[in-house]
Tab-separated table of C-alpha atoms and ligand atoms in Angstrom:
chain	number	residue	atom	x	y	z
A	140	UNK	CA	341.432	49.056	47.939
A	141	UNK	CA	345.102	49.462	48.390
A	142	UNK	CA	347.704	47.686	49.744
A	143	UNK	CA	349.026	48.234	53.523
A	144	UNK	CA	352.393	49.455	53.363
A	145	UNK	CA	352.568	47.764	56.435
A	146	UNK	CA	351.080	44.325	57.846
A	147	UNK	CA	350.658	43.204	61.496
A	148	UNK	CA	350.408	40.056	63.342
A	149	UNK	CA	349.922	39.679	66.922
A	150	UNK	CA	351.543	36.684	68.642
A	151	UNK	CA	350.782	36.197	72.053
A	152	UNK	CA	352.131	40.068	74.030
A	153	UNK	CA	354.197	40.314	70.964
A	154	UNK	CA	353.314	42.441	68.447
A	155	UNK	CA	355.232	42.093	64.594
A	156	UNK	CA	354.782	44.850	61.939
A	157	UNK	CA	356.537	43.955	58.759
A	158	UNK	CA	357.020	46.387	56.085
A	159	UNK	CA	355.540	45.135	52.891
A	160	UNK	CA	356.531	47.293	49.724
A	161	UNK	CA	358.443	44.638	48.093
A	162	UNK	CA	358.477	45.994	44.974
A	163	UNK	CA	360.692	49.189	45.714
A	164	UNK	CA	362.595	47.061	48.231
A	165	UNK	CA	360.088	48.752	51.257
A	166	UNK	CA	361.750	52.077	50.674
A	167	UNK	CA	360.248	54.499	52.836
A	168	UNK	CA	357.908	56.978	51.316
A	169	UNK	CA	356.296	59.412	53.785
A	170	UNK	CA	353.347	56.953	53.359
A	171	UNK	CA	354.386	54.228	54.566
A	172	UNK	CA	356.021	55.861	57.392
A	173	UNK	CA	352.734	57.147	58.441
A	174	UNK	CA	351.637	53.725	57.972
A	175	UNK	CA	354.183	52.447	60.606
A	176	UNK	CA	354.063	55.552	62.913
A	177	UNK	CA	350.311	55.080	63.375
A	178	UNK	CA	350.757	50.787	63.946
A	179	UNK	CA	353.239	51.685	66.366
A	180	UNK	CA	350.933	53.913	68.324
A	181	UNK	CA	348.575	51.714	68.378
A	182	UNK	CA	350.451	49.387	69.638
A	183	UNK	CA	352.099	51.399	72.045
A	184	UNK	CA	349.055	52.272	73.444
A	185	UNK	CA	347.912	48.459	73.735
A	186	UNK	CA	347.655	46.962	77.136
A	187	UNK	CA	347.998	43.698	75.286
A	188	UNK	CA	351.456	44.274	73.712
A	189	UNK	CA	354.738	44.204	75.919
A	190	UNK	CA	356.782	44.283	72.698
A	191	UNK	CA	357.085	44.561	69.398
A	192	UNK	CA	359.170	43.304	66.046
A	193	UNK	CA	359.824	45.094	63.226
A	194	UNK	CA	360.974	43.392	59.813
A	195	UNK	CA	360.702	43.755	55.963
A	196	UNK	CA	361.611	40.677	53.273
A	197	UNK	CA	364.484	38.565	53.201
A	198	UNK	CA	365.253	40.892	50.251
A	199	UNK	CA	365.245	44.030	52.074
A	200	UNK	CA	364.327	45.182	55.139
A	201	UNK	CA	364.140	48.937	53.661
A	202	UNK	CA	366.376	50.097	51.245
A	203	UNK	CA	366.324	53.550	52.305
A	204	UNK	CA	363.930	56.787	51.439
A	205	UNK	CA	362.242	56.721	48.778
A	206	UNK	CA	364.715	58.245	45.885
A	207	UNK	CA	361.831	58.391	43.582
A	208	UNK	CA	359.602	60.694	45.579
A	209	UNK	CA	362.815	62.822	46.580
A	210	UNK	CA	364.112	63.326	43.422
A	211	UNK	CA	362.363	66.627	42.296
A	212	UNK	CA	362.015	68.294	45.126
A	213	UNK	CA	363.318	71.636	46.203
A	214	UNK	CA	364.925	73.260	49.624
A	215	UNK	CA	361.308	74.753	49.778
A	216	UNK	CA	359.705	71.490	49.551
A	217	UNK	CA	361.816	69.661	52.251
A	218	UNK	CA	362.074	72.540	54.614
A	219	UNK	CA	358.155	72.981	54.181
A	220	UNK	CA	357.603	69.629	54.967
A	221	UNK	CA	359.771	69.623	57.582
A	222	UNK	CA	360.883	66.130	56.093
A	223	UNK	CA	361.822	63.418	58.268
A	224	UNK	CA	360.299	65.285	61.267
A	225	UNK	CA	356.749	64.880	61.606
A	226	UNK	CA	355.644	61.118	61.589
A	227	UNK	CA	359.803	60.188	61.489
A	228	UNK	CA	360.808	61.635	64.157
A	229	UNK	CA	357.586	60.467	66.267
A	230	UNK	CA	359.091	56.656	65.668
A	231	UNK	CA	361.398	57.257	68.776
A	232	UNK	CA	358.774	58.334	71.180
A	233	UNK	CA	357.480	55.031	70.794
A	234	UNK	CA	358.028	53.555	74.963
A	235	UNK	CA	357.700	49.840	74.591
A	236	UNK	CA	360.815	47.898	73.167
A	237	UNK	CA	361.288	47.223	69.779
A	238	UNK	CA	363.707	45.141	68.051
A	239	UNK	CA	364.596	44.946	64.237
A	240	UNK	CA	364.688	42.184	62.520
A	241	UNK	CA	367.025	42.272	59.855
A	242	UNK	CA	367.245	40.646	56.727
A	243	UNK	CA	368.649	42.068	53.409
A	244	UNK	CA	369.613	45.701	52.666
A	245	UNK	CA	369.309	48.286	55.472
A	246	UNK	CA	370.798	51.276	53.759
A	247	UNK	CA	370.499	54.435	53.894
A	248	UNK	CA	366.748	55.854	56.019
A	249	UNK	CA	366.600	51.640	56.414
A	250	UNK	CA	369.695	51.367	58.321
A	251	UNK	CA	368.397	54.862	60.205
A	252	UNK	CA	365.235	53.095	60.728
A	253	UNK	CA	366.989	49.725	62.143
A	254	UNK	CA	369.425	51.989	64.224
A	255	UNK	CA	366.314	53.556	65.616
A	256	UNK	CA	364.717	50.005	67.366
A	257	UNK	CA	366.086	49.295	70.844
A	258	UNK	CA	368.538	46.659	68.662
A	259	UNK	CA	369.061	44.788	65.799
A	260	UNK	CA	368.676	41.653	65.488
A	261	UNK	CA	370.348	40.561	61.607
A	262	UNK	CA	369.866	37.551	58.890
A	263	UNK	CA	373.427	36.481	57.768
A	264	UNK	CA	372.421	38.213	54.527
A	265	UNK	CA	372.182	41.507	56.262
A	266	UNK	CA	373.601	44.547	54.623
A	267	UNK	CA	374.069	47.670	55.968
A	268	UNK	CA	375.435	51.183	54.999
A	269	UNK	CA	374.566	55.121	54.678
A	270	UNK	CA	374.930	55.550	51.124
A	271	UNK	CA	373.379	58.529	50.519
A	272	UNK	CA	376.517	60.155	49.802
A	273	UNK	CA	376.907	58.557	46.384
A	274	UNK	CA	373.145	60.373	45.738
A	275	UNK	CA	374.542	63.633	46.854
A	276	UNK	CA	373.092	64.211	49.911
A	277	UNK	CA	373.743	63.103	53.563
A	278	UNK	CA	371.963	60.623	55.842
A	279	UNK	CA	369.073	63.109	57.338
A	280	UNK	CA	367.212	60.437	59.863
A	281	UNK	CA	370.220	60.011	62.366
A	282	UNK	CA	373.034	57.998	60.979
A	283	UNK	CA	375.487	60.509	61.320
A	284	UNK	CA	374.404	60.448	64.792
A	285	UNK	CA	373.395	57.205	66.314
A	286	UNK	CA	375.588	55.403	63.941
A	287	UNK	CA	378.739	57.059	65.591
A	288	UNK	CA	377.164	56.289	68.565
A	289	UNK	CA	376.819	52.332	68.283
A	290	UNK	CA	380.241	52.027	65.511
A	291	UNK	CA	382.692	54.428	66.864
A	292	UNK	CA	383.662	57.801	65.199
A	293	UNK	CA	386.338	55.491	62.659
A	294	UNK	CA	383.986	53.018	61.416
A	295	UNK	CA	380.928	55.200	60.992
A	296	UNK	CA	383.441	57.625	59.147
A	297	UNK	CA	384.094	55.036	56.629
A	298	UNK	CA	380.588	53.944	56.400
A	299	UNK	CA	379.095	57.476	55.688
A	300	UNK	CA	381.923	59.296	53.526
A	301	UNK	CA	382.295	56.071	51.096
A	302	UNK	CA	378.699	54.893	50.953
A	303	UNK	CA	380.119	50.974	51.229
A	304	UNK	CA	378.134	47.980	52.514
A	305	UNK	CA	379.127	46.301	55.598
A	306	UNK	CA	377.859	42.664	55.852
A	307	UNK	CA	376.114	41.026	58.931
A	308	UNK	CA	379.490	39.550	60.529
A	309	UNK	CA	381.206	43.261	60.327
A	310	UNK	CA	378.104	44.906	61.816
A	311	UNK	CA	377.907	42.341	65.279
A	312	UNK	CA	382.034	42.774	65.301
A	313	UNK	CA	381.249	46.416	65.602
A	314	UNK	CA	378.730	46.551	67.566
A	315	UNK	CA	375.714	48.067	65.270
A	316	UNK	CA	373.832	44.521	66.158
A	317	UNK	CA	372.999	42.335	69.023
A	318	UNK	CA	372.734	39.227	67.277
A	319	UNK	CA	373.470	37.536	63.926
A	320	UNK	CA	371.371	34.348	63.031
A	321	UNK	CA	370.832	32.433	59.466
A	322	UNK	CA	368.595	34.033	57.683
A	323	UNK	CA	365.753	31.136	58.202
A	324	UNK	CA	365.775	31.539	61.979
A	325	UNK	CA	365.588	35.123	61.886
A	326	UNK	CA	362.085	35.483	62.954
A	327	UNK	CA	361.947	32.852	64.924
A	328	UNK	CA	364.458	34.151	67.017
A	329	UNK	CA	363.400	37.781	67.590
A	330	UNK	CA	359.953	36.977	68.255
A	331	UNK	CA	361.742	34.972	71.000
A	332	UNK	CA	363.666	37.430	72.219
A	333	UNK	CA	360.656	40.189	71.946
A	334	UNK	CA	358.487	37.404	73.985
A	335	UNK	CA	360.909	37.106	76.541
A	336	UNK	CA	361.067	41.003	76.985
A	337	UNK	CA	357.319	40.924	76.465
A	338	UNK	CA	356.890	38.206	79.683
A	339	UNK	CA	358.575	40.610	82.146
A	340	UNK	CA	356.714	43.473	83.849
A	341	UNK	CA	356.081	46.512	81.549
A	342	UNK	CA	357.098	49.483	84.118
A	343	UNK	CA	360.165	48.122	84.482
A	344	UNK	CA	361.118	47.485	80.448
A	345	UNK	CA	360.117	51.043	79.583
A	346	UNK	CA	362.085	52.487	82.511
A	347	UNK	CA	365.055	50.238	81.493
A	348	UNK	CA	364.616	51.454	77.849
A	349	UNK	CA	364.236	55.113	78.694
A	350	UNK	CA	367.553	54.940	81.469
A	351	UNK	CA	369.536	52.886	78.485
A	352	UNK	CA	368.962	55.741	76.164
A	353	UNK	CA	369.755	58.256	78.505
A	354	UNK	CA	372.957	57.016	78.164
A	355	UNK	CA	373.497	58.912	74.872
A	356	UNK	CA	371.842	61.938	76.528
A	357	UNK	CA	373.512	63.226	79.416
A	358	UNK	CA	376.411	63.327	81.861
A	359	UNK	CA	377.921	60.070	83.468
A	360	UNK	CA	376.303	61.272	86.869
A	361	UNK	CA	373.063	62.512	85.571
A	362	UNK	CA	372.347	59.403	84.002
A	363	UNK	CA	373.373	57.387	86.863
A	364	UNK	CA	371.070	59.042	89.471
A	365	UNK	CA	368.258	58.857	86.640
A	366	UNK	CA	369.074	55.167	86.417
A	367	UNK	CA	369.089	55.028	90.698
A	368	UNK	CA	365.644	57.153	91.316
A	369	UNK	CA	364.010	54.652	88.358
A	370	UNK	CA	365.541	51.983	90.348
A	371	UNK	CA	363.704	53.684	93.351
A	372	UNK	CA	360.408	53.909	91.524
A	373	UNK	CA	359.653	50.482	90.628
A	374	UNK	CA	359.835	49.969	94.004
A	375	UNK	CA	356.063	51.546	94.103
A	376	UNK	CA	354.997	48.515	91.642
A	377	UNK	CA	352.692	45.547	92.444
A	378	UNK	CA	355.420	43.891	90.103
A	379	UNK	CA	358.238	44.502	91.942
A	380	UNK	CA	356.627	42.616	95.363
A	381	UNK	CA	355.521	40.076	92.735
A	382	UNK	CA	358.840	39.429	91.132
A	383	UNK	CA	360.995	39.514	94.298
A	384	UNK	CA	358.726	37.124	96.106
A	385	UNK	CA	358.389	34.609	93.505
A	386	UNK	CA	362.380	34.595	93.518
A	387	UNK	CA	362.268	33.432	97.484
A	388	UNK	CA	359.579	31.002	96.971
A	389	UNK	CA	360.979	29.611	94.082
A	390	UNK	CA	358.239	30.087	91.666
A	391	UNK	CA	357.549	31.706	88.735
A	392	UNK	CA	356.235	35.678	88.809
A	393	UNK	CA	352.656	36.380	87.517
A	394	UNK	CA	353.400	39.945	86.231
A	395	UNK	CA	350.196	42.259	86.396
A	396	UNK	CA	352.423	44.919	84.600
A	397	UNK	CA	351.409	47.647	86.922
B	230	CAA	N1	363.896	54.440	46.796
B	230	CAA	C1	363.028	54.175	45.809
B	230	CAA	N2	363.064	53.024	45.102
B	230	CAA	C2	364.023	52.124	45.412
B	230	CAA	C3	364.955	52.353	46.442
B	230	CAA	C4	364.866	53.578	47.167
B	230	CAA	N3	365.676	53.869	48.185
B	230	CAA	N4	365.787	51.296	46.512
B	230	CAA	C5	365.370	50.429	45.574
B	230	CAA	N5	364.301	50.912	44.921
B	230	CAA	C6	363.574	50.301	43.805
B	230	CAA	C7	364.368	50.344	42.523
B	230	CAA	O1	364.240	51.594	41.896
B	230	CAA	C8	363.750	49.209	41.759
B	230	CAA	O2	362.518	49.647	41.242
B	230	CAA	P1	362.089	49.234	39.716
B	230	CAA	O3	361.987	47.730	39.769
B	230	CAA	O4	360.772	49.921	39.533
B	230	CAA	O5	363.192	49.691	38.843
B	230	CAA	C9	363.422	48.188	42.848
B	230	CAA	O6	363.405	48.916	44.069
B	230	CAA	C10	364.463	47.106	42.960
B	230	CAA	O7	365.730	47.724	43.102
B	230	CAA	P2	367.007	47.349	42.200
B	230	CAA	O8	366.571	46.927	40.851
B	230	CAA	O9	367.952	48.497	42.290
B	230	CAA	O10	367.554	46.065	43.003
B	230	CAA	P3	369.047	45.538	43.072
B	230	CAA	O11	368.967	44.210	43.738
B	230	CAA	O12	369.719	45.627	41.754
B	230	CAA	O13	369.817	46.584	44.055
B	230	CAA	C11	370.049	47.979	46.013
B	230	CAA	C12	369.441	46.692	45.407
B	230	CAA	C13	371.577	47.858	46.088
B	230	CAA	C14	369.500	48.104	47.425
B	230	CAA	C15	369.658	49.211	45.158
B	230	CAA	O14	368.263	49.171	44.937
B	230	CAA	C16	370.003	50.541	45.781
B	230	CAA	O15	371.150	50.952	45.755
B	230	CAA	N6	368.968	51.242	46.319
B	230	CAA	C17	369.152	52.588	46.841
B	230	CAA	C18	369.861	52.590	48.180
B	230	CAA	C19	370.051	54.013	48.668
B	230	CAA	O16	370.713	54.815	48.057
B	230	CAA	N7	369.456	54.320	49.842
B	230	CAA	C20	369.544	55.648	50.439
B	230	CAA	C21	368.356	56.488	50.085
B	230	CAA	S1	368.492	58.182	50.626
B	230	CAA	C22	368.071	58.134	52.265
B	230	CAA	O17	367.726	57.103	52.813
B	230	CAA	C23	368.149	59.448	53.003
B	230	CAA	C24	367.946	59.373	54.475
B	230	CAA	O18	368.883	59.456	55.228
B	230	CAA	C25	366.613	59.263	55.046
């Protein structure tokens, strides 16, 4: 039998997926992102699961695609492929939250993958960078795109064209992560935060997540009437009567998520 590229754990409505090819520091053969793409459907699709962690070793949590595998093949063989759509791409259709947990190298498809969670959550050991440059090629899964987005054009410039590491402190003074913890509390403290997100009522994360994101997507007063008729919507939920009377009577909500 082999190994799972990819374990699970469920904790409560939280689900954590940790990437577990520690011998090539989890780097991120098409396998193992099928792996991940089908444990994040599944969870996904979970009534059970309000949220979900992602993490890889205190070494690494991925350091990148998988060089090895890339190495001989062609144009042909990438466009063919269509590599990093399929699976890849399907990781941001994923509706429920997500954080990363970060600990170790996130470089290259690794910091792509991080960028890709709703946020980052990073070990004081965290290292970060798109150094695919130095390899000859560019970052293909989105860091020339989101990591503009969540750096600036300056820093993300310096990040991609030289291929350097930036360390934990740089990447929360930049705004690439939410939080920065010690590396020992690193778990402990996004299964928190996924637990907190996971306690609330599920309409209204996902609709938060999808009118965050639509941030990057359209016009200032697109987005804002998107955000206003979501607003609007939950109004329809059993959770929204639920959470707005437990405010006046002073108690806590009992979400049904629905
Ligand atoms: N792909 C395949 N194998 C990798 C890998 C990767 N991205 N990164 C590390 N490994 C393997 C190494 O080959 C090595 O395997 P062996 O023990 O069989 O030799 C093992 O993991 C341990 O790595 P190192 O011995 O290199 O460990 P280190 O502590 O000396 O260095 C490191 C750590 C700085 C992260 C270094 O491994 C490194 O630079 N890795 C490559 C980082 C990189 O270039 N990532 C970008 C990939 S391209 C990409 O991601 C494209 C995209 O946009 C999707």
């Amino acid at each position: 039998m082999t190994t799972p590229m990819v374990k699970t754990e469920i904790q409560g409505r939280v689900a954590l997926i940790t990437l577990n090819r520690p011998k090539a520091l989890n780097a991120l053969s098409n396998e193992l992102i099928d792996e991940l793409a089908e444990m994040l459907r599944k969870f996904d699709a979970d009534d059970d699961i309000g949220a979900m962690v992602l993490t890889g070793s205190e070494k690494a949590f991925a350091a990148g695609a998988d060089i090895a595998a890339m190495q001989g093949w062609s144009y042909m063989d990438v466009y063919k492929q269509d590599y990093l759509g399929g699976n890849w791409e399907s990781l941001k259709r994923i509706r429920k939250p997500i954080i990363a947990a970060v600990s170790g190298y996130a470089l290259g498809g690794g910091c792509e993958l991080a960028m890709l969670c709703d946020f980052i959550i990073a070990a004081d050991n965290a290292k970060f960078g798109q150094p695919e440059v130095k390899l000859g090629v560019i970052p293909g899964f989105g860091g020339t795109q989101r990591l503009p987005r969540a750096v600036g054009k300056a820093k993300a410039m310096d990040l991609v064209l030289t291929g350097r590491m930036m360390d934990a402190e740089e990447a929360e003074r930049c705004g690439l992560v939410a939080r920065v913890v010690p590396v020992e509390r690193l778990l402990e403290e996004a299964m928190e935060a996924a637990a907190t997100i996971a306690s609330y009522s599920l309409p209204s994360i996902i609709m938060a997540k999808e009118c965050v994101n639509a941030a990057d997507e359209g016009t200032l007063n697109e987005t804002l009437m998107y955000e206003r008729r979501n607003f609007h919507a939950l109004f329809a939920t059993e959770d929204q009567k639920e959470g707005m009377a437990a405010f006046v009577e002073k108690r806590k909500p009992d979400f049904k998520h629905r």
